Amino acid sequence: METGSPDDTGTAGATRAADRAGPADQPSPAGAAGSAGPAREEPVWTGLPPGLLRMRRLLLVVWLGLLTLAAGVLSALFLDPLWAALALLPPALLAWGWVMLGRNWRSWRYAERADDLLISRGVLWREETVVPYGRMQLVEVTSGPVERHFGLASVQLHTAAAATDATIPGLDPAEAERLRDRLTELGEARSAGL
């Protein structure tokens, strides 16, 4: 997972690099023949903080721990003691869920580009959402009681088309507020230019 400044991405970064390059640094005609247009740098992706993973894993342990206790005690009291083996199912789910939560957390990332915000997520089914700054109508920062306890906040983006609404969960509150302010500023500038 890469992190960095959003100013280093997109065509603006490629233009600045081309301006600094001298004649010796220009690509040869043979190398330019294969390209259809100006080269675009890859966006600089930012991953989610580890606090989100800790919160989700703790909730998993709490809920499956309670389920394990209930399954073991209730089956031992009211059923044949062999049924108490049902209490082994939640720990197996816990081990599987622990790994799946880690994979899901690593799959979330976002990148700020010159004209839009990219949000990528998903392990089996990758989903990448592109939210143009000029289409944003509302940017919210939310934080429920559990998120506040872990020092996390989510940024929710609303656009005219509900299909392009997006959420970035589990950010540090300062980063969520910075992102909200930046996206709001860029959205107002882009919509004023339409």
mmCIF file of C-alpha atoms in Angstrom:
data_model
loop_
_atom_site.group_PDB
_atom_site.id
_atom_site.type_symbol
_atom_site.label_atom_id
_atom_site.label_comp_id
_atom_site.label_asym_id
_atom_site.label_seq_id
_atom_site.Cartn_x
_atom_site.Cartn_y
_atom_site.Cartn_z
ATOM 1 C CA MET A 1 0.000 0.000 0.000
ATOM 2 C CA GLU A 2 1.464 3.312 -1.061
ATOM 3 C CA THR A 3 0.929 6.628 0.567
ATOM 4 C CA GLY A 4 1.889 10.094 -0.472
ATOM 5 C CA SER A 5 0.774 13.525 -1.487
ATOM 6 C CA PRO A 6 -2.191 13.757 -3.855
ATOM 7 C CA ASP A 7 -0.366 16.583 -5.658
ATOM 8 C CA ASP A 8 2.063 14.034 -7.091
ATOM 9 C CA THR A 9 -0.599 12.312 -9.215
ATOM 10 C CA GLY A 10 -2.493 12.869 -12.405
ATOM 11 C CA THR A 11 -1.627 14.984 -15.416
ATOM 12 C CA ALA A 12 -0.407 17.913 -13.332
ATOM 13 C CA GLY A 13 2.407 15.758 -11.895
ATOM 14 C CA ALA A 14 3.257 14.398 -15.342
ATOM 15 C CA THR A 15 3.301 17.930 -16.783
ATOM 16 C CA ARG A 16 5.611 19.212 -14.042
ATOM 17 C CA ALA A 17 7.964 16.266 -14.614
ATOM 18 C CA ALA A 18 7.978 16.940 -18.380
ATOM 19 C CA ASP A 19 8.707 20.634 -17.780
ATOM 20 C CA ARG A 20 11.744 19.764 -15.661
ATOM 21 C CA ALA A 21 13.055 17.237 -18.182
ATOM 22 C CA GLY A 22 15.683 18.428 -20.628
ATOM 23 C CA PRO A 23 16.090 17.385 -24.286
ATOM 24 C CA ALA A 24 18.185 14.383 -23.251
ATOM 25 C CA ASP A 25 15.357 13.199 -20.980
ATOM 26 C CA GLN A 26 12.685 13.250 -23.713
ATOM 27 C CA PRO A 27 11.513 9.826 -24.912
ATOM 28 C CA SER A 28 12.850 8.602 -28.212
ATOM 29 C CA PRO A 29 10.500 8.534 -31.224
ATOM 30 C CA ALA A 30 10.551 4.727 -31.125
ATOM 31 C CA GLY A 31 9.278 4.762 -27.528
ATOM 32 C CA ALA A 32 6.632 7.385 -28.338
ATOM 33 C CA ALA A 33 5.233 5.416 -31.278
ATOM 34 C CA GLY A 34 3.662 2.821 -28.969
ATOM 35 C CA SER A 35 1.839 5.321 -26.773
ATOM 36 C CA ALA A 36 -1.531 6.770 -27.740
ATOM 37 C CA GLY A 37 -1.242 9.914 -25.602
ATOM 38 C CA PRO A 38 0.569 11.535 -22.724
ATOM 39 C CA ALA A 39 1.709 9.145 -20.031
ATOM 40 C CA ARG A 40 -0.326 9.337 -16.828
ATOM 41 C CA GLU A 41 1.225 8.450 -13.526
ATOM 42 C CA GLU A 42 -0.484 5.945 -11.305
ATOM 43 C CA PRO A 43 -2.562 7.524 -8.533
ATOM 44 C CA VAL A 44 -1.019 7.627 -5.080
ATOM 45 C CA TRP A 45 -3.173 5.325 -2.963
ATOM 46 C CA THR A 46 -3.778 5.841 0.741
ATOM 47 C CA GLY A 47 -4.815 2.862 2.872
ATOM 48 C CA LEU A 48 -7.010 2.868 5.937
ATOM 49 C CA PRO A 49 -5.468 3.203 9.412
ATOM 50 C CA PRO A 50 -4.955 0.020 11.470
ATOM 51 C CA GLY A 51 -7.412 1.260 14.118
ATOM 52 C CA LEU A 52 -10.304 0.160 11.903
ATOM 53 C CA LEU A 53 -8.949 -3.385 11.753
ATOM 54 C CA ARG A 54 -8.454 -3.464 15.537
ATOM 55 C CA MET A 55 -12.024 -2.246 16.108
ATOM 56 C CA ARG A 56 -13.560 -4.807 13.748
ATOM 57 C CA ARG A 57 -11.520 -7.671 15.192
ATOM 58 C CA LEU A 58 -12.434 -6.714 18.748
ATOM 59 C CA LEU A 59 -16.137 -6.660 17.834
ATOM 60 C CA LEU A 60 -15.718 -10.077 16.205
ATOM 61 C CA VAL A 61 -14.084 -11.495 19.349
ATOM 62 C CA VAL A 62 -16.746 -10.021 21.644
ATOM 63 C CA TRP A 63 -19.746 -11.260 19.655
ATOM 64 C CA LEU A 64 -18.369 -14.699 18.870
ATOM 65 C CA GLY A 65 -17.068 -15.046 22.440
ATOM 66 C CA LEU A 66 -20.590 -14.432 23.747
ATOM 67 C CA LEU A 67 -21.988 -16.873 21.188
ATOM 68 C CA THR A 68 -19.432 -19.517 22.216
ATOM 69 C CA LEU A 69 -20.306 -19.086 25.879
ATOM 70 C CA ALA A 70 -24.057 -19.230 25.217
ATOM 71 C CA ALA A 71 -23.764 -22.271 22.939
ATOM 72 C CA GLY A 72 -21.584 -24.169 25.421
ATOM 73 C CA VAL A 73 -23.602 -23.371 28.547
ATOM 74 C CA LEU A 74 -27.054 -23.790 27.037
ATOM 75 C CA SER A 75 -26.244 -27.026 25.240
ATOM 76 C CA ALA A 76 -24.582 -28.467 28.361
ATOM 77 C CA LEU A 77 -27.572 -27.542 30.543
ATOM 78 C CA PHE A 78 -30.465 -28.515 28.287
ATOM 79 C CA LEU A 79 -29.061 -31.055 25.843
ATOM 80 C CA ASP A 80 -26.855 -34.091 25.880
ATOM 81 C CA PRO A 81 -23.265 -33.116 26.824
ATOM 82 C CA LEU A 82 -22.127 -34.214 23.350
ATOM 83 C CA TRP A 83 -24.078 -31.257 21.963
ATOM 84 C CA ALA A 84 -21.704 -28.996 23.880
ATOM 85 C CA ALA A 85 -19.349 -29.597 20.955
ATOM 86 C CA LEU A 86 -21.466 -26.987 19.157
ATOM 87 C CA ALA A 87 -19.511 -24.457 21.176
ATOM 88 C CA LEU A 88 -16.505 -25.240 18.945
ATOM 89 C CA LEU A 89 -18.225 -23.762 15.900
ATOM 90 C CA PRO A 90 -17.922 -20.070 16.950
ATOM 91 C CA PRO A 91 -14.134 -20.295 17.572
ATOM 92 C CA ALA A 92 -13.746 -21.760 14.074
ATOM 93 C CA LEU A 93 -15.781 -18.834 12.738
ATOM 94 C CA LEU A 94 -13.574 -16.504 14.754
ATOM 95 C CA ALA A 95 -10.395 -17.827 13.112
ATOM 96 C CA TRP A 96 -11.926 -17.532 9.630
ATOM 97 C CA GLY A 97 -13.369 -14.064 10.344
ATOM 98 C CA TRP A 98 -10.039 -12.831 11.743
ATOM 99 C CA VAL A 99 -8.290 -13.618 8.448
ATOM 100 C CA MET A 100 -11.154 -12.260 6.293
ATOM 101 C CA LEU A 101 -11.264 -8.967 8.203
ATOM 102 C CA GLY A 102 -7.542 -8.499 7.592
ATOM 103 C CA ARG A 103 -7.906 -9.151 3.879
ATOM 104 C CA ASN A 104 -10.878 -6.789 3.636
ATOM 105 C CA TRP A 105 -9.054 -4.027 5.529
ATOM 106 C CA ARG A 106 -6.033 -4.288 3.213
ATOM 107 C CA SER A 107 -8.273 -4.036 0.134
ATOM 108 C CA TRP A 108 -9.650 -0.568 1.057
ATOM 109 C CA ARG A 109 -7.764 2.442 -0.298
ATOM 110 C CA TYR A 110 -8.448 5.836 -1.814
ATOM 111 C CA ALA A 111 -6.607 8.292 -4.053
ATOM 112 C CA GLU A 112 -7.163 11.990 -4.665
ATOM 113 C CA ARG A 113 -6.575 12.961 -8.282
ATOM 114 C CA ALA A 114 -6.842 16.305 -10.065
ATOM 115 C CA ASP A 115 -10.508 15.882 -11.097
ATOM 116 C CA ASP A 116 -11.899 13.033 -9.018
ATOM 117 C CA LEU A 117 -11.571 10.793 -5.985
ATOM 118 C CA LEU A 118 -10.934 7.067 -6.460
ATOM 119 C CA ILE A 119 -12.081 4.523 -3.877
ATOM 120 C CA SER A 120 -11.040 0.898 -4.300
ATOM 121 C CA ARG A 121 -12.192 -2.050 -2.205
ATOM 122 C CA GLY A 122 -13.012 -5.732 -2.327
ATOM 123 C CA VAL A 123 -11.134 -9.004 -2.129
ATOM 124 C CA LEU A 124 -12.952 -11.402 -4.458
ATOM 125 C CA TRP A 125 -14.954 -8.783 -6.324
ATOM 126 C CA ARG A 126 -12.844 -5.657 -6.734
ATOM 127 C CA GLU A 127 -14.855 -2.462 -6.896
ATOM 128 C CA GLU A 128 -13.414 0.897 -7.844
ATOM 129 C CA THR A 129 -15.603 3.980 -7.497
ATOM 130 C CA VAL A 130 -14.721 7.229 -9.234
ATOM 131 C CA VAL A 131 -16.393 10.286 -7.719
ATOM 132 C CA PRO A 132 -15.882 13.461 -9.804
ATOM 133 C CA TYR A 133 -15.404 16.521 -7.599
ATOM 134 C CA GLY A 134 -17.930 18.539 -9.631
ATOM 135 C CA ARG A 135 -20.692 15.960 -8.970
ATOM 136 C CA MET A 136 -20.401 15.970 -5.175
ATOM 137 C CA GLN A 137 -23.394 17.487 -3.435
ATOM 138 C CA LEU A 138 -22.630 16.655 0.188
ATOM 139 C CA VAL A 139 -19.600 15.386 2.097
ATOM 140 C CA GLU A 140 -20.292 14.150 5.638
ATOM 141 C CA VAL A 141 -18.029 13.025 8.453
ATOM 142 C CA THR A 142 -19.749 10.549 10.770
ATOM 143 C CA SER A 143 -18.565 8.741 13.871
ATOM 144 C CA GLY A 144 -20.694 6.382 15.943
ATOM 145 C CA PRO A 145 -20.022 5.589 19.607
ATOM 146 C CA VAL A 146 -17.786 2.588 18.879
ATOM 147 C CA GLU A 147 -15.852 4.511 16.208
ATOM 148 C CA ARG A 148 -15.396 7.454 18.582
ATOM 149 C CA HIS A 149 -14.047 5.102 21.265
ATOM 150 C CA PHE A 150 -11.401 3.894 18.798
ATOM 151 C CA GLY A 151 -10.705 7.417 17.496
ATOM 152 C CA LEU A 152 -12.151 6.778 14.026
ATOM 153 C CA ALA A 153 -14.513 8.576 11.649
ATOM 154 C CA SER A 154 -16.037 7.856 8.234
ATOM 155 C CA VAL A 155 -16.361 10.166 5.245
ATOM 156 C CA GLN A 156 -19.577 9.770 3.245
ATOM 157 C CA LEU A 157 -19.819 11.301 -0.221
ATOM 158 C CA HIS A 158 -23.229 12.042 -1.748
ATOM 159 C CA THR A 159 -23.720 12.804 -5.434
ATOM 160 C CA ALA A 160 -26.757 13.416 -7.634
ATOM 161 C CA ALA A 161 -26.632 9.780 -8.763
ATOM 162 C CA ALA A 162 -27.034 7.404 -5.840
ATOM 163 C CA ALA A 163 -24.926 4.805 -7.670
ATOM 164 C CA THR A 164 -21.806 6.945 -7.235
ATOM 165 C CA ASP A 165 -22.273 7.621 -3.519
ATOM 166 C CA ALA A 166 -19.275 6.345 -1.617
ATOM 167 C CA THR A 167 -17.941 5.936 1.909
ATOM 168 C CA ILE A 168 -14.406 5.811 3.252
ATOM 169 C CA PRO A 169 -14.610 4.115 6.679
ATOM 170 C CA GLY A 170 -12.241 4.144 9.636
ATOM 171 C CA LEU A 171 -10.207 7.290 9.059
ATOM 172 C CA ASP A 172 -8.498 9.309 11.756
ATOM 173 C CA PRO A 173 -10.857 12.211 12.612
ATOM 174 C CA ALA A 174 -8.266 14.828 11.573
ATOM 175 C CA GLU A 175 -7.788 13.121 8.183
ATOM 176 C CA ALA A 176 -11.567 12.782 7.751
ATOM 177 C CA GLU A 177 -12.048 16.500 8.402
ATOM 178 C CA ARG A 178 -9.159 17.422 6.090
ATOM 179 C CA LEU A 179 -10.597 15.221 3.355
ATOM 180 C CA ARG A 180 -14.091 16.668 3.872
ATOM 181 C CA ASP A 181 -12.800 20.246 3.641
ATOM 182 C CA ARG A 182 -10.667 19.515 0.576
ATOM 183 C CA LEU A 183 -13.414 17.639 -1.245
ATOM 184 C CA THR A 184 -15.948 20.357 -0.444
ATOM 185 C CA GLU A 185 -13.586 23.056 -1.695
ATOM 186 C CA LEU A 186 -12.803 21.153 -4.896
ATOM 187 C CA GLY A 187 -16.475 20.307 -5.426
ATOM 188 C CA GLU A 188 -17.510 23.952 -5.123
ATOM 189 C CA ALA A 189 -14.743 25.049 -7.507
ATOM 190 C CA ARG A 190 -15.624 22.380 -10.095
ATOM 191 C CA SER A 191 -19.396 22.945 -9.908
ATOM 192 C CA ALA A 192 -18.924 26.724 -10.237
ATOM 193 C CA GLY A 193 -16.947 26.089 -13.420
ATOM 194 C CA LEU A 194 -19.732 24.001 -15.012
#
